[in-house]
Coordinates of N, CA and C in Angstrom, one line a residue:
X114 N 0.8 -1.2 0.0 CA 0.0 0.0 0.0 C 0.9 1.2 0.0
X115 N 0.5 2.5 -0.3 CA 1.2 3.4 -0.8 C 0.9 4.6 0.5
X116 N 1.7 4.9 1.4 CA 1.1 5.6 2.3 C 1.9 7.4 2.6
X117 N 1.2 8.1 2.7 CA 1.4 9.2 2.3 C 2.0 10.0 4.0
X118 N 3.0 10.5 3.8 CA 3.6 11.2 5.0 C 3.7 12.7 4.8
X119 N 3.3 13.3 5.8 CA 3.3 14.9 5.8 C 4.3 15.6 6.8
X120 N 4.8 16.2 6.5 CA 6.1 16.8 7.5 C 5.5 18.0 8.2
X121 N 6.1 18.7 9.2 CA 5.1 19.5 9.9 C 5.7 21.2 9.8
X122 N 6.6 20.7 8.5 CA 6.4 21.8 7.2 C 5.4 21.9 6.1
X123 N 4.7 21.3 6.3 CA 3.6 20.7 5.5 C 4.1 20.4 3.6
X124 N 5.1 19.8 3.9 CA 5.8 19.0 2.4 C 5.5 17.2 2.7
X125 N 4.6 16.9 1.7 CA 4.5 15.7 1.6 C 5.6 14.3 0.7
X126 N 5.3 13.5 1.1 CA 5.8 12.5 0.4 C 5.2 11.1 0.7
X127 N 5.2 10.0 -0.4 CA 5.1 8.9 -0.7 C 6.1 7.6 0.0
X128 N 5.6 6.3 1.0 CA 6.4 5.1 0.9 C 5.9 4.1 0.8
X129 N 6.2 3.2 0.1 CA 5.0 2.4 -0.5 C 5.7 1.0 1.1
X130 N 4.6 0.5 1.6 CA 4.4 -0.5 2.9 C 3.4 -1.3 2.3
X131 N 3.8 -2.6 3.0 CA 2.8 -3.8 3.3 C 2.1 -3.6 4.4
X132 N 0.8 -4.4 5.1 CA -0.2 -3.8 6.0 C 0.8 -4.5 7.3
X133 N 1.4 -5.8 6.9 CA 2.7 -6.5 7.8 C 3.7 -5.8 8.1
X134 N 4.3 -4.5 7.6 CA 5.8 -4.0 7.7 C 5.5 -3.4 9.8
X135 N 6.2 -2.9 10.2 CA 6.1 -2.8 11.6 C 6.9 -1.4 11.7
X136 N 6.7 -0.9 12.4 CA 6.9 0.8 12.9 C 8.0 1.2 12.8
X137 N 9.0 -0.2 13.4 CA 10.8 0.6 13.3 C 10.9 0.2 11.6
X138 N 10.0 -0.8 10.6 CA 10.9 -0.8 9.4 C 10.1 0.2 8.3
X139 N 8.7 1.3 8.9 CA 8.5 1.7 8.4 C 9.3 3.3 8.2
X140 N 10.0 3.1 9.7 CA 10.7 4.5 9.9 C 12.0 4.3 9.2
X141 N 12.2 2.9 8.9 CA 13.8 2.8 8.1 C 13.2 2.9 6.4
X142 N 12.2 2.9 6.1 CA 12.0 2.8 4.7 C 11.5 4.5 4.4
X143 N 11.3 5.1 6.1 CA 11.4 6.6 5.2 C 12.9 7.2 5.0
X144 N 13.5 6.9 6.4 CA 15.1 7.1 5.7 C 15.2 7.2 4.9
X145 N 15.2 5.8 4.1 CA 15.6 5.1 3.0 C 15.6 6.5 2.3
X146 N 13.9 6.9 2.0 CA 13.4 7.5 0.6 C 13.6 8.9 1.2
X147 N 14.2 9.3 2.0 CA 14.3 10.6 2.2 C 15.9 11.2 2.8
X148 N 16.5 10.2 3.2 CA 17.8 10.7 2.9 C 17.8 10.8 4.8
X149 N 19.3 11.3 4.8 CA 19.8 11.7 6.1 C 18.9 12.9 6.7
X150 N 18.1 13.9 5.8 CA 17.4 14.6 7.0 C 16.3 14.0 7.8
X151 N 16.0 12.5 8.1 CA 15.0 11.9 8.5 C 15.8 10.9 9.1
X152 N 17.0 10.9 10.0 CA 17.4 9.8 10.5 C 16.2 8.8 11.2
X153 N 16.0 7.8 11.2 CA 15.1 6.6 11.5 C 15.1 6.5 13.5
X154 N 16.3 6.9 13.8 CA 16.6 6.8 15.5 C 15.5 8.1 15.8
X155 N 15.7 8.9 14.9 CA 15.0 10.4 15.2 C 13.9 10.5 15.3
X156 N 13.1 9.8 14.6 CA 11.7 10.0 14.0 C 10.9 9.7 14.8
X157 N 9.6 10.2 14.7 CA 8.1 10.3 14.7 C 7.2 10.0 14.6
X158 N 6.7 8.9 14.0 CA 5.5 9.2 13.1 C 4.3 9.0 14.0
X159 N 3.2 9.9 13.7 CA 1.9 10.6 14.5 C 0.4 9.6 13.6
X160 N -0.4 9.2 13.6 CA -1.3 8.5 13.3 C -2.8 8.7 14.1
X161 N -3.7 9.8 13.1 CA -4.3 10.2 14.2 C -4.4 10.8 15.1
X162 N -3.6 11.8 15.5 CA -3.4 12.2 17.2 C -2.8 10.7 17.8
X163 N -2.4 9.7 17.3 CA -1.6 8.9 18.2 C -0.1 8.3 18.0
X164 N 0.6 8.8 18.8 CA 2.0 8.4 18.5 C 2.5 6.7 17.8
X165 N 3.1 6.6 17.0 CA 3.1 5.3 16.7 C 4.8 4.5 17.7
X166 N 4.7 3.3 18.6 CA 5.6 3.1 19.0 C 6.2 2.2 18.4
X167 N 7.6 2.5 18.4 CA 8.7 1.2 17.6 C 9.0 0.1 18.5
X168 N 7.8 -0.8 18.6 CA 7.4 -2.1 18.8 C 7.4 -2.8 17.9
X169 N 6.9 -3.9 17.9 CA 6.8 -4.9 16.8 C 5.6 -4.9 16.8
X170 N 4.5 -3.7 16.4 CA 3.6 -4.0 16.1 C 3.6 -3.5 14.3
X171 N 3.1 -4.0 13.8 CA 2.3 -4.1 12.3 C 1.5 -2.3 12.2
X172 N 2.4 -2.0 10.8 CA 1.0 -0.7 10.8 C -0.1 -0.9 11.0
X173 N -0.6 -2.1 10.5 CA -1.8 -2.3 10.6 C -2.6 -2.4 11.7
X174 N -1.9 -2.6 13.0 CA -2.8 -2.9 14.0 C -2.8 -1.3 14.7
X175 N -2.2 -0.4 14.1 CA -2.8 0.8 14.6 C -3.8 1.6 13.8
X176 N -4.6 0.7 12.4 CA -5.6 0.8 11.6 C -4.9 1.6 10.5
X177 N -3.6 1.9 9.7 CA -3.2 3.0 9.1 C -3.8 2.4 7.4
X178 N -4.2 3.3 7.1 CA -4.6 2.6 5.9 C -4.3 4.1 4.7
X179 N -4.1 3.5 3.4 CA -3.7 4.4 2.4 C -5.1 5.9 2.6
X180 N -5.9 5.6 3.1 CA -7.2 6.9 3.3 C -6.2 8.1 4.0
X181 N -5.8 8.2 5.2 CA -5.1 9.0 5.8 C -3.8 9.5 5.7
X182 N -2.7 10.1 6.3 CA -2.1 10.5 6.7 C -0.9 10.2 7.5
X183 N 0.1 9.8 7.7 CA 1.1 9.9 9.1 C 1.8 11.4 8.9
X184 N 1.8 12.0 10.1 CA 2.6 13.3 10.4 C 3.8 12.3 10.8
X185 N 5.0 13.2 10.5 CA 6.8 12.5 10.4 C 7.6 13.7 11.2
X186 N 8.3 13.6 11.7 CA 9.2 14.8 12.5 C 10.1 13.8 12.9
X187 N 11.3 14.9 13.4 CA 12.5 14.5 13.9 C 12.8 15.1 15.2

């Protein structure tokens, strides 16, 4: 699925995830696509008003689906 991240400069971007990938490999796959200003130790990502933790939980079990949003910060 293709899920869409917003920075809280309000500059968007694209990482394409499985509903399986899990929070620390979704924060390494924004790295990936965005370079050193988004170190993966650094990051953020917001879902809803709810923090997402780098557990081994599945995006999916915090319901993130291509319809919305993740806010990203460092």
């Amino acid at each position: 699925m293709k899920l869409t991240f917003r920075t809280i400069k309000g500059s968007t971007f694209n990482v394409e995830a499985e509903p399986t990938t899990t929070v620390g490999e979704l924060k390494s796959s924004v790295e990936s696509s965005q370079g050193e200003a988004f170190p993966k130790e650094q990051l953020k990502l917001v879902y809803k008003g709810k923090v997402l933790d780098d557990d081994a939980k599945a995006v999916s079990e915090y319901s993130v689906d291509e319809t919305g949003f993740l806010v990203v910060f460092v």
